[in-house]
Amino acid sequence: MSNAVASCEVEKLSEIPLLKRLSTEAREQLLSGANKKTVSRGEMIFFQDDKADAFFIVLEGWVKVFRATSCGDEAVVGVFTRGQTFAEGAAFTNSNYPASGEAVTDSVVLCIPVAHLSRSIAADPNIALAMMSSLSVHLHQLVLQIEGLKTHTGAQRVAEFLLNLSAQPAGSCTLVLPYDKALIAGRLGMKPESLSRAFQKLKSYGVEVQQNRAVISNVQILRTLVEQERTVVMHSARA
Amino acid sequence: MSNAVASCEVEKLSEIPLLKRLSTEAREQLLSGANKKTVSRGEMIFFQDDKADAFFIVLEGWVKVFRATSCGDEAVVGVFTRGQTFAEGAAFTNSNYPASGEAVTDSVVLCIPVAHLSRSIAADPNIALAMMSSLSVHLHQLVLQIEGLKTHTGAQRVAEFLLNLSAQPAGSCTLVLPYDKALIAGRLGMKPESLSRAFQKLKSYGVEVQQNRAVISNVQILRTLVEQERTVVMHSARA
DNA sequence: GTAAACACTTGCGGTAGATCAACGTCCTTC
DNA sequence: GAAGGACGTTGATCTACCGCAAGTGTTTAC
């Protein structure tokens, strides 16, 4: 299901990071060629190895981007929600998508064709600067993800994930896991069983998980776990 | 040690991917604000958390980009050589470098200040397109790296690394390891000891390593290893 | 020439995490 | 209400990989 963006909506979209720094004219220019797509949970948005002819902005819901290997194994590269862009990288390679995109909840995404993007940049080069900023953010996130995979244990990565969700400097907090545990596991580079066991370990750091609710009794205690080096963790996290 | 780029050199630099698609004028504009830096093996080029005020192009030698954790552990994010750009991502975030850069051999790098880049883009928006393309390539490489870490064993990642070096569809070949084994290990997310053992396993796939020379007796055999799924490898690679 | 430093390998023991299977708890569906 | 499925947990077992330590061969320093 596809639709043009109603002009009355353009203003609301100015909250989106990619569009925030643009002038009203540039924003309207870019959005004039965009399609709104409504996708159901489980529906594919684009396929790995297909010609990359568009990039996307999530308006509603959650989307995962992943690479599938020849034999069914998959590596989650990113999970995106409201206001975030994805697949912008592919839009400039003039080649194929390096990964696939799938809605993990019923979602609404804005689809911006590459051809239109090129026209928009020609019309207003500031759009290029906004895109670069957005690309840089993703680059940075991937760098962090690689660091995490290489130097943190599973439990540490889960702790990091929870801390990012809480976005709170200290004290206790309750938060809702944004998507199901199998996807969280994938996002963090582990199996669901390992995630479950990681949650067990986090109990001794004051984390209680029930269904999709997590309660952190003290954010700072949890942060000490993340900041410990790997070897220390191996010896202390026996609880 | 820093120097302006001699105008006679500008033309030679047109081989570099980032600059290849630019007009002569744009290339000269961009390079007019660049400094050539000569750095010795082990010398730092930029530091994690420092203000990101420049990005770089390698003219000669090898450079590694890595993140250091609080306790000396490090994660190699990329290793770059002649013609490749690095730290361009940081140039658009208007913040700090997310990683550090260090010369792993005596090297020459071109340093392009962010302020100058902004001016150049204003003068010729095509420069922005070239930068985006370059960012996208790095994004793609990081995606591949994450996939590798999540779904491949150490031996598979080593095989992949060798195959990339050979860039040959079939048959046998001899190649020279471009930098020392400790760095290769870091680049592939493993310890030097594990790399050494991975090379042992690859012997049964026709790979012989002596010092910094590797001989692959049949590229296709090695490729079958990379393409096997993880579980299959676990049972077959007992040799 | 000797020693010290370095790069790499090998053996051993240990841990994190994967796999496979069983089981419990919610759902939906008829 | 029974049957089935999606989701998650738990247990047992096994493998990949790490950390340490000892050993080799090569390069560098004096």
Coordinates of C-alpha atoms (C1' of nucleotides) in Angstrom, one line a residue:
Chain A
M1 CA 0.0 0.0 0.0
S2 CA 1.5 3.3 -1.1
N3 CA 0.5 6.9 -0.9
A4 CA 1.9 10.4 -1.5
V5 CA 2.6 12.4 1.6
A6 CA -0.2 14.8 2.3
S7 CA 1.1 18.4 2.5
C8 CA -0.5 18.8 5.9
E9 CA 1.8 16.1 7.2
V10 CA 5.0 17.7 6.1
E11 CA 5.2 19.9 9.1
K12 CA 4.7 17.1 11.5
L13 CA 7.7 15.3 9.9
S14 CA 10.0 18.1 10.8
E15 CA 10.7 16.3 14.1
I16 CA 12.7 13.6 12.2
P17 CA 16.5 14.1 12.6
L18 CA 17.2 13.8 8.9
L19 CA 14.7 16.6 8.1
K20 CA 15.1 18.7 11.1
R21 CA 17.9 20.9 9.8
L22 CA 16.5 21.4 6.4
S23 CA 14.6 24.5 5.3
T24 CA 10.9 24.2 4.8
E25 CA 11.4 24.3 1.1
A26 CA 14.0 21.6 1.0
R27 CA 11.8 19.4 3.2
E28 CA 8.9 19.8 0.9
Q29 CA 11.1 19.2 -2.1
L30 CA 12.4 15.9 -0.7
L31 CA 9.0 14.8 0.5
S32 CA 7.3 15.6 -2.8
G33 CA 8.6 12.4 -4.3
A34 CA 8.1 10.2 -1.2
N35 CA 5.6 7.4 -0.9
K36 CA 4.0 6.3 2.4
K37 CA 4.0 2.5 2.7
T38 CA 1.9 0.6 5.2
V39 CA 3.4 -2.8 5.9
S40 CA 2.3 -5.6 8.2
R41 CA 4.3 -7.4 10.7
G42 CA 6.6 -9.9 8.9
E43 CA 6.3 -8.2 5.6
M44 CA 9.5 -7.5 3.7
I45 CA 10.3 -3.9 2.8
F46 CA 13.3 -4.6 0.6
F47 CA 15.4 -7.6 -0.3
Q48 CA 19.1 -8.2 0.0
D49 CA 20.7 -8.2 -3.5
D50 CA 17.8 -6.3 -5.1
K51 CA 18.6 -3.1 -6.9
A52 CA 18.8 -0.4 -4.3
D53 CA 16.4 2.2 -5.7
A54 CA 15.1 3.8 -2.5
F55 CA 15.8 4.5 1.1
F56 CA 13.4 4.8 4.0
I57 CA 12.2 6.7 7.0
V58 CA 10.2 4.9 9.7
L59 CA 7.0 6.8 10.6
E60 CA 5.5 4.2 12.8
G61 CA 6.4 0.8 14.1
W62 CA 9.7 -1.2 14.1
V63 CA 11.8 -2.4 11.3
K64 CA 14.8 -4.8 11.3
V65 CA 17.6 -4.8 8.8
F66 CA 19.5 -8.1 8.5
R67 CA 21.8 -10.2 6.3
A68 CA 20.9 -13.7 5.5
T69 CA 23.6 -16.2 4.8
S70 CA 23.2 -19.0 2.3
C71 CA 21.8 -21.4 4.8
G72 CA 19.1 -19.6 6.8
D73 CA 21.4 -18.1 9.4
E74 CA 20.8 -14.3 9.8
A75 CA 22.8 -11.4 11.3
V76 CA 20.7 -8.4 12.5
V77 CA 22.5 -5.2 11.4
G78 CA 20.1 -2.7 12.9
V79 CA 16.6 -2.2 14.3
F80 CA 14.9 1.1 13.6
T81 CA 11.8 2.9 14.8
R82 CA 10.0 6.2 14.5
G83 CA 12.0 9.0 13.0
Q84 CA 15.0 6.9 12.0
T85 CA 16.2 6.4 8.5
F86 CA 17.6 3.1 7.0
A87 CA 19.2 1.8 3.8
E88 CA 20.5 5.3 3.0
G89 CA 23.9 3.8 2.5
A90 CA 22.6 1.7 -0.4
A91 CA 21.2 4.7 -2.0
F92 CA 24.6 6.0 -3.0
T93 CA 26.4 2.9 -4.1
N94 CA 24.3 2.6 -7.2
S95 CA 24.3 -1.1 -6.7
N96 CA 22.3 -3.6 -4.6
Y97 CA 21.0 -3.7 -1.0
P98 CA 23.6 -5.4 1.1
A99 CA 20.9 -6.5 3.5
S100 CA 17.1 -7.1 3.8
G101 CA 14.5 -5.0 5.6
E102 CA 11.5 -6.4 7.3
A103 CA 8.7 -5.0 9.4
V104 CA 8.7 -6.5 12.9
T105 CA 5.5 -4.8 13.9
D106 CA 2.8 -3.3 11.7
S107 CA 4.5 -0.2 10.5
V108 CA 4.4 2.8 8.3
V109 CA 7.5 3.8 6.4
L110 CA 8.3 6.6 4.0
C111 CA 9.9 5.4 0.9
I112 CA 12.1 7.9 -1.0
P113 CA 13.3 6.8 -4.4
V114 CA 17.0 7.3 -5.2
A115 CA 16.2 9.1 -8.4
H116 CA 14.1 11.6 -6.6
L117 CA 16.8 12.0 -3.9
S118 CA 19.3 12.9 -6.6
R119 CA 17.0 15.5 -8.1
S120 CA 16.5 17.0 -4.7
I121 CA 20.2 17.2 -3.9
A122 CA 20.7 19.0 -7.2
A123 CA 18.0 21.4 -6.3
D124 CA 19.3 22.0 -2.8
P125 CA 22.8 20.7 -1.7
N126 CA 21.9 21.1 1.9
I127 CA 20.0 17.9 1.5
A128 CA 23.3 16.2 0.9
L129 CA 24.7 17.5 4.1
A130 CA 21.7 16.2 6.0
M131 CA 22.1 12.8 4.4
M132 CA 25.8 12.7 5.2
S133 CA 25.1 13.4 8.8
S134 CA 22.6 10.6 8.8
L135 CA 25.1 8.2 7.2
S136 CA 27.7 9.2 9.8
V137 CA 25.4 8.4 12.6
H138 CA 24.8 4.9 11.2
L139 CA 28.5 4.5 10.7
H140 CA 29.1 5.3 14.3
Q141 CA 26.5 2.9 15.5
L142 CA 28.0 0.1 13.5
V143 CA 31.4 0.9 14.9
L144 CA 29.9 0.7 18.4
Q145 CA 28.2 -2.6 17.6
I146 CA 31.5 -4.1 16.4
E147 CA 33.3 -2.9 19.5
G148 CA 30.5 -4.5 21.6
L149 CA 30.7 -7.8 19.8
K150 CA 34.5 -8.0 20.1
T151 CA 35.0 -6.8 23.6
H152 CA 31.9 -7.4 25.6
T153 CA 30.2 -10.6 26.8
G154 CA 26.6 -11.3 26.1
A155 CA 25.5 -10.1 29.6
Q156 CA 27.4 -6.9 29.1
R157 CA 25.8 -6.2 25.7
V158 CA 22.4 -6.9 27.2
A159 CA 23.2 -4.4 30.1
E160 CA 24.3 -1.9 27.5
F161 CA 21.0 -2.4 25.6
L162 CA 18.9 -1.8 28.7
L163 CA 20.9 1.3 29.7
N164 CA 20.4 2.8 26.2
L165 CA 16.7 2.2 26.6
S166 CA 16.5 3.8 30.0
A167 CA 18.6 6.9 28.9
Q168 CA 18.7 7.8 32.6
P169 CA 21.9 8.8 34.5
A170 CA 21.1 7.2 37.8
G171 CA 18.5 5.7 40.1
S172 CA 16.0 3.0 39.4
C173 CA 13.7 2.6 36.4
T174 CA 11.1 0.4 34.8
L175 CA 11.2 0.0 31.0
V176 CA 9.3 -1.9 28.4
L177 CA 11.3 -4.1 26.0
P178 CA 10.5 -2.6 22.6
Y179 CA 10.3 -5.9 20.6
D180 CA 10.4 -9.5 21.3
K181 CA 13.3 -11.3 22.9
A182 CA 14.3 -13.3 19.8
L183 CA 14.9 -10.1 18.0
I184 CA 16.7 -8.5 20.9
A185 CA 18.9 -11.6 20.9
G186 CA 19.6 -11.2 17.2
R187 CA 20.3 -7.5 17.6
L188 CA 22.9 -8.3 20.2
G189 CA 24.5 -11.2 18.3
M190 CA 23.3 -14.0 20.5
K191 CA 20.7 -16.8 20.6
P192 CA 17.4 -16.5 22.5
E193 CA 18.6 -19.1 25.0
S194 CA 21.7 -17.1 25.7
L195 CA 19.7 -13.9 26.2
S196 CA 17.6 -15.7 28.7
R197 CA 20.7 -16.8 30.6
A198 CA 22.1 -13.3 30.3
F199 CA 19.0 -11.9 32.0
Q200 CA 19.6 -14.4 34.8
K201 CA 23.1 -13.1 35.4
L202 CA 21.8 -9.6 35.4
K203 CA 19.7 -10.4 38.4
S204 CA 22.7 -10.0 40.6
Y205 CA 23.1 -6.5 39.2
G206 CA 19.5 -5.6 40.2
V207 CA 17.7 -6.3 37.0
E208 CA 14.3 -8.1 37.0
V209 CA 12.6 -9.1 33.8
Q210 CA 9.0 -10.2 33.6
Q211 CA 7.5 -10.7 30.2
N212 CA 8.3 -7.5 28.3
R213 CA 8.9 -5.3 31.3
A214 CA 12.4 -4.8 32.8
V215 CA 13.1 -3.2 36.2
I216 CA 16.5 -1.8 36.9
S217 CA 17.0 -1.2 40.6
N218 CA 20.1 1.0 40.1
V219 CA 21.3 2.2 36.8
Q220 CA 24.8 3.0 38.1
I221 CA 25.4 -0.6 39.4
L222 CA 24.5 -1.9 36.0
R223 CA 26.8 0.6 34.4
T224 CA 29.7 -0.8 36.4
L225 CA 29.2 -4.1 34.7
V226 CA 29.4 -2.6 31.2
E227 CA 32.5 -0.7 32.0
Q228 CA 34.4 -3.7 33.4
E229 CA 36.8 -5.3 31.1
R230 CA 36.0 -8.7 29.8
T231 CA 38.4 -10.7 31.9
V232 CA 37.2 -9.2 35.1
V233 CA 33.7 -10.0 34.2
M234 CA 34.6 -13.6 33.5
H235 CA 35.7 -14.1 37.1
S236 CA 33.1 -11.9 38.9
A237 CA 29.9 -12.7 37.1
R238 CA 29.6 -16.2 38.5
A239 CA 26.5 -15.5 40.5
Chain B
M1 CA 55.4 16.7 9.6
S2 CA 52.9 18.6 7.3
N3 CA 52.9 19.9 3.9
A4 CA 50.6 21.4 1.3
V5 CA 50.0 19.2 -1.7
A6 CA 52.1 20.2 -4.7
S7 CA 50.0 21.0 -7.7
C8 CA 52.0 18.6 -9.8
E9 CA 50.7 15.8 -7.5
V10 CA 47.1 16.6 -7.9
E11 CA 46.8 14.7 -11.1
K12 CA 48.4 11.6 -9.7
L13 CA 45.8 11.6 -7.0
S14 CA 43.0 11.2 -9.4
E15 CA 43.3 7.4 -9.1
I16 CA 41.9 7.6 -5.6
P17 CA 38.2 6.4 -5.5
L18 CA 37.0 9.5 -3.6
L19 CA 38.5 11.8 -6.1
K20 CA 38.1 9.8 -9.3
R21 CA 34.6 11.0 -10.2
L22 CA 35.3 14.7 -9.5
S23 CA 36.0 17.3 -12.1
T24 CA 39.6 18.6 -12.2
E25 CA 38.4 21.8 -10.7
A26 CA 36.6 20.1 -7.8
R27 CA 39.6 18.0 -7.1
E28 CA 41.9 21.0 -7.0
Q29 CA 39.5 22.8 -4.8
L30 CA 39.3 20.0 -2.3
L31 CA 43.1 19.4 -2.3
S32 CA 44.0 23.1 -2.0
G33 CA 43.2 22.9 1.7
A34 CA 44.8 19.5 2.4
N35 CA 48.0 18.7 4.3
K36 CA 50.3 15.9 3.6
K37 CA 51.4 14.2 6.8
T38 CA 54.3 11.8 7.1
V39 CA 53.9 9.5 10.1
S40 CA 56.1 6.7 11.4
R41 CA 55.0 3.2 12.4
G42 CA 53.2 3.3 15.7
E43 CA 52.5 7.1 15.5
M44 CA 48.9 8.2 16.3
I45 CA 47.1 10.1 13.6
F46 CA 44.0 11.0 15.6
F47 CA 42.7 10.1 19.0
Q48 CA 39.4 8.7 20.1
D49 CA 37.2 11.4 21.8
D50 CA 39.2 14.2 20.3
K51 CA 37.3 16.8 18.4
A52 CA 36.9 15.5 14.9
D53 CA 38.3 18.3 12.8
A54 CA 39.6 16.4 9.8
F55 CA 39.3 13.3 7.7
F56 CA 42.1 11.4 5.9
I57 CA 43.2 9.7 2.7
V58 CA 46.1 7.2 2.8
L59 CA 48.7 7.9 0.2
E60 CA 51.3 5.4 1.3
G61 CA 51.5 2.7 4.0
W62 CA 48.9 1.1 6.3
V63 CA 46.7 2.7 8.9
K64 CA 44.5 1.0 11.5
V65 CA 41.4 2.5 13.1
F66 CA 40.4 1.0 16.5
R67 CA 38.4 1.6 19.6
A68 CA 40.1 1.3 23.0
T69 CA 38.1 0.3 26.0
S70 CA 38.8 1.6 29.4
C71 CA 41.1 -1.2 30.3
G72 CA 43.5 -1.6 27.3
D73 CA 41.4 -3.9 25.3
E74 CA 41.0 -2.8 21.7
A75 CA 38.7 -3.5 18.8
V76 CA 40.0 -2.9 15.3
V77 CA 37.3 -1.3 13.2
G78 CA 39.2 -1.0 10.0
V79 CA 42.6 -1.2 8.3
F80 CA 43.3 1.1 5.4
T81 CA 45.9 1.5 2.7
R82 CA 46.8 3.5 -0.4
G83 CA 43.8 5.3 -1.9
Q84 CA 41.4 4.6 0.9
T85 CA 39.7 7.3 3.0
F86 CA 39.1 7.0 6.7
A87 CA 37.4 9.0 9.5
E88 CA 35.1 10.6 7.0
G89 CA 32.1 9.7 9.2
A90 CA 33.4 11.8 12.0
A91 CA 33.7 14.8 9.7
F92 CA 30.0 15.2 9.6
T93 CA 28.9 14.6 13.1
N94 CA 30.3 17.8 14.3
S95 CA 31.5 15.9 17.4
N96 CA 34.4 13.7 18.4
Y97 CA 36.2 10.8 16.8
P98 CA 34.6 7.5 17.9
A99 CA 37.8 5.7 17.4
S100 CA 41.6 6.2 17.2
G101 CA 43.8 6.1 14.1
E102 CA 47.4 4.8 14.1
A103 CA 50.0 4.2 11.4
V104 CA 51.0 0.5 11.4
T105 CA 53.8 1.1 8.9
D106 CA 55.6 4.3 8.0
S107 CA 52.9 6.1 6.1
V108 CA 51.9 9.2 4.3
V109 CA 48.4 10.5 4.7
L110 CA 46.5 13.4 3.3
C111 CA 44.7 15.4 6.0
I112 CA 41.6 17.3 5.0
P113 CA 40.2 19.7 7.6
V114 CA 36.5 19.6 8.1
A115 CA 36.2 23.4 7.7
H116 CA 37.8 23.2 4.4
L117 CA 35.6 20.3 3.3
S118 CA 32.5 22.3 4.1
R119 CA 33.8 25.2 2.0
S120 CA 34.6 22.9 -0.8
I121 CA 31.1 21.3 -0.8
A122 CA 29.6 24.8 -0.8
A123 CA 31.7 25.6 -3.9
D124 CA 30.9 22.3 -5.6
P125 CA 28.1 20.0 -4.4
N126 CA 29.4 17.1 -6.4
I127 CA 32.0 16.8 -3.7
A128 CA 29.2 15.9 -1.3
L129 CA 28.1 13.1 -3.6
A130 CA 31.6 11.7 -3.7
M131 CA 31.8 11.8 0.0
M132 CA 28.4 10.0 0.4
S133 CA 29.6 7.3 -1.9
S134 CA 32.7 6.9 0.2
L135 CA 30.6 6.8 3.4
S136 CA 28.3 4.2 1.9
V137 CA 31.2 1.9 1.0
H138 CA 32.4 2.0 4.6
L139 CA 29.0 1.4 5.9
H140 CA 28.7 -1.6 3.7
Q141 CA 32.1 -2.9 4.8
L142 CA 31.1 -2.6 8.4
V143 CA 27.8 -4.5 7.7
L144 CA 29.9 -7.3 6.2
Q145 CA 32.2 -7.3 9.2
I146 CA 29.3 -7.6 11.6
E147 CA 27.8 -10.4 9.6
G148 CA 31.2 -12.2 9.6
L149 CA 31.6 -11.8 13.4
K150 CA 28.1 -13.1 14.1
T151 CA 27.8 -16.0 11.6
H152 CA 31.3 -17.2 10.8
T153 CA 33.9 -19.0 12.8
G154 CA 37.4 -17.8 13.2
A155 CA 38.8 -20.1 10.5
Q156 CA 36.0 -18.9 8.1
R157 CA 36.8 -15.3 8.7
V158 CA 40.5 -16.0 8.0
A159 CA 39.6 -17.8 4.8
E160 CA 37.4 -14.9 3.8
F161 CA 40.3 -12.5 4.5
L162 CA 42.7 -14.5 2.3
L163 CA 40.2 -14.8 -0.5
N164 CA 39.7 -11.0 -0.5
L165 CA 43.4 -10.6 -0.8
S166 CA 43.7 -13.0 -3.7
A167 CA 40.8 -11.5 -5.6
Q168 CA 41.0 -14.4 -7.9
P169 CA 38.1 -16.6 -9.0
A170 CA 39.8 -20.0 -9.1
G171 CA 43.1 -21.9 -9.2
S172 CA 46.0 -21.5 -6.9
C173 CA 47.8 -18.4 -5.8
T174 CA 50.6 -17.1 -3.5
L175 CA 50.0 -13.9 -1.6
V176 CA 51.8 -11.7 0.8
L177 CA 50.1 -10.9 4.1
P178 CA 49.9 -7.1 4.1
Y179 CA 50.6 -6.5 7.8
D180 CA 51.6 -8.5 10.8
K181 CA 49.6 -11.4 12.2
A182 CA 48.7 -9.7 15.5
L183 CA 46.9 -7.0 13.5
I184 CA 45.2 -9.5 11.1
A185 CA 43.9 -11.2 14.3
G186 CA 42.6 -7.9 15.6
R187 CA 41.0 -7.1 12.3
L188 CA 39.2 -10.4 12.3
G189 CA 38.1 -10.1 15.9
M190 CA 40.3 -12.8 17.4
K191 CA 43.6 -13.2 19.4
P192 CA 46.9 -14.0 17.7
E193 CA 46.9 -17.5 19.2
S194 CA 43.5 -18.2 17.7
L195 CA 44.7 -16.9 14.3
S196 CA 47.6 -19.2 14.5
R197 CA 45.3 -22.1 15.2
A198 CA 43.0 -21.0 12.4
F199 CA 45.9 -21.2 10.0
Q200 CA 46.4 -24.8 11.1
K201 CA 42.9 -25.7 10.4
L202 CA 43.1 -24.2 6.9
K203 CA 45.9 -26.6 6.0
S204 CA 43.3 -29.2 5.3
Y205 CA 41.8 -26.7 2.8
G206 CA 45.1 -26.3 1.0
V207 CA 46.5 -23.3 2.7
E208 CA 50.1 -23.1 3.7
V209 CA 51.4 -20.1 5.6
Q210 CA 55.2 -19.4 6.0
Q211 CA 56.2 -16.1 7.6
N212 CA 54.2 -13.5 5.7
R213 CA 53.6 -15.6 2.6
A214 CA 50.4 -17.6 2.2
V215 CA 49.9 -20.2 -0.6
I216 CA 46.4 -21.2 -1.5
S217 CA 46.4 -24.4 -3.5
N218 CA 42.8 -24.0 -4.7
V219 CA 40.8 -20.9 -4.2
Q220 CA 37.5 -22.7 -4.9
I221 CA 38.1 -25.3 -2.2
L222 CA 38.7 -22.5 0.3
R223 CA 35.5 -20.8 -0.8
T224 CA 33.4 -23.8 0.0
L225 CA 34.6 -23.4 3.6
V226 CA 33.4 -19.8 3.8
E227 CA 30.1 -20.6 2.3
Q228 CA 29.3 -23.5 4.6
E229 CA 27.0 -22.7 7.4
R230 CA 28.4 -22.6 10.9
T231 CA 27.0 -25.9 12.1
V232 CA 28.3 -27.8 9.1
V233 CA 31.8 -26.4 9.7
M234 CA 31.6 -27.5 13.3
H235 CA 31.3 -31.1 12.3
S236 CA 33.5 -31.2 9.3
A237 CA 36.5 -29.1 10.3
R238 CA 37.8 -31.5 12.8
A239 CA 40.9 -32.2 10.7
Chain C
dG1 C1' 79.1 -12.6 19.8
dT2 C1' 75.9 -12.5 23.0
dA3 C1' 71.9 -11.0 24.8
dA4 C1' 67.7 -9.0 24.7
dA5 C1' 63.5 -8.1 22.2
dC6 C1' 60.1 -9.4 19.2
dA7 C1' 56.8 -12.2 16.4
dC8 C1' 54.8 -16.3 16.3
dT9 C1' 53.5 -21.0 17.7
dT10 C1' 52.0 -24.8 20.8
dG11 C1' 50.0 -27.0 24.9
dC12 C1' 46.9 -27.0 28.6
dG13 C1' 42.9 -25.7 31.1
dG14 C1' 39.0 -23.0 31.4
dT15 C1' 34.7 -20.2 30.1
dA16 C1' 31.1 -18.2 27.0
dG17 C1' 28.0 -19.4 24.2
dA18 C1' 25.7 -22.7 20.7
dT19 C1' 23.0 -26.8 20.0
dC20 C1' 19.3 -29.9 21.0
dA21 C1' 15.6 -31.2 23.6
dA22 C1' 12.1 -30.9 27.1
dC23 C1' 9.0 -28.2 29.3
dG24 C1' 5.8 -24.3 30.9
dT25 C1' 2.9 -20.4 29.7
dC26 C1' 0.3 -17.8 27.4
dC27 C1' -2.4 -17.1 23.1
dT28 C1' -5.6 -18.2 19.3
dT29 C1' -8.9 -21.3 17.0
dC30 C1' -12.3 -24.4 16.4
Chain D
dG1 C1' -12.6 -26.9 26.8
dA2 C1' -9.4 -29.2 24.0
dA3 C1' -5.8 -28.7 20.5
dG4 C1' -2.4 -26.3 18.6
dG5 C1' 1.1 -22.9 18.1
dA6 C1' 4.1 -18.9 19.4
dC7 C1' 7.2 -17.6 22.8
dG8 C1' 10.2 -18.2 26.4
dT9 C1' 12.9 -20.8 30.0
dT10 C1' 15.8 -24.4 31.7
dG11 C1' 19.0 -28.3 31.5
dA12 C1' 22.7 -31.2 29.4
dT13 C1' 26.3 -31.4 26.4
dC14 C1' 29.6 -29.8 23.3
dT15 C1' 32.7 -26.6 20.6
dA16 C1' 35.0 -22.4 19.6
dC17 C1' 37.8 -19.4 21.6
dC18 C1' 40.4 -17.2 25.4
dG19 C1' 44.2 -16.7 28.8
dC20 C1' 48.4 -18.1 30.5
dA21 C1' 52.7 -20.1 30.0
dA22 C1' 56.4 -22.1 27.7
dG23 C1' 58.9 -22.7 23.7
dT24 C1' 60.9 -21.6 18.9
dG25 C1' 63.0 -18.9 15.5
dT26 C1' 64.3 -14.3 13.8
dT27 C1' 65.7 -9.6 14.3
dT28 C1' 67.8 -5.8 16.8
dA29 C1' 71.0 -3.7 20.2
dC30 C1' 75.3 -3.2 22.2

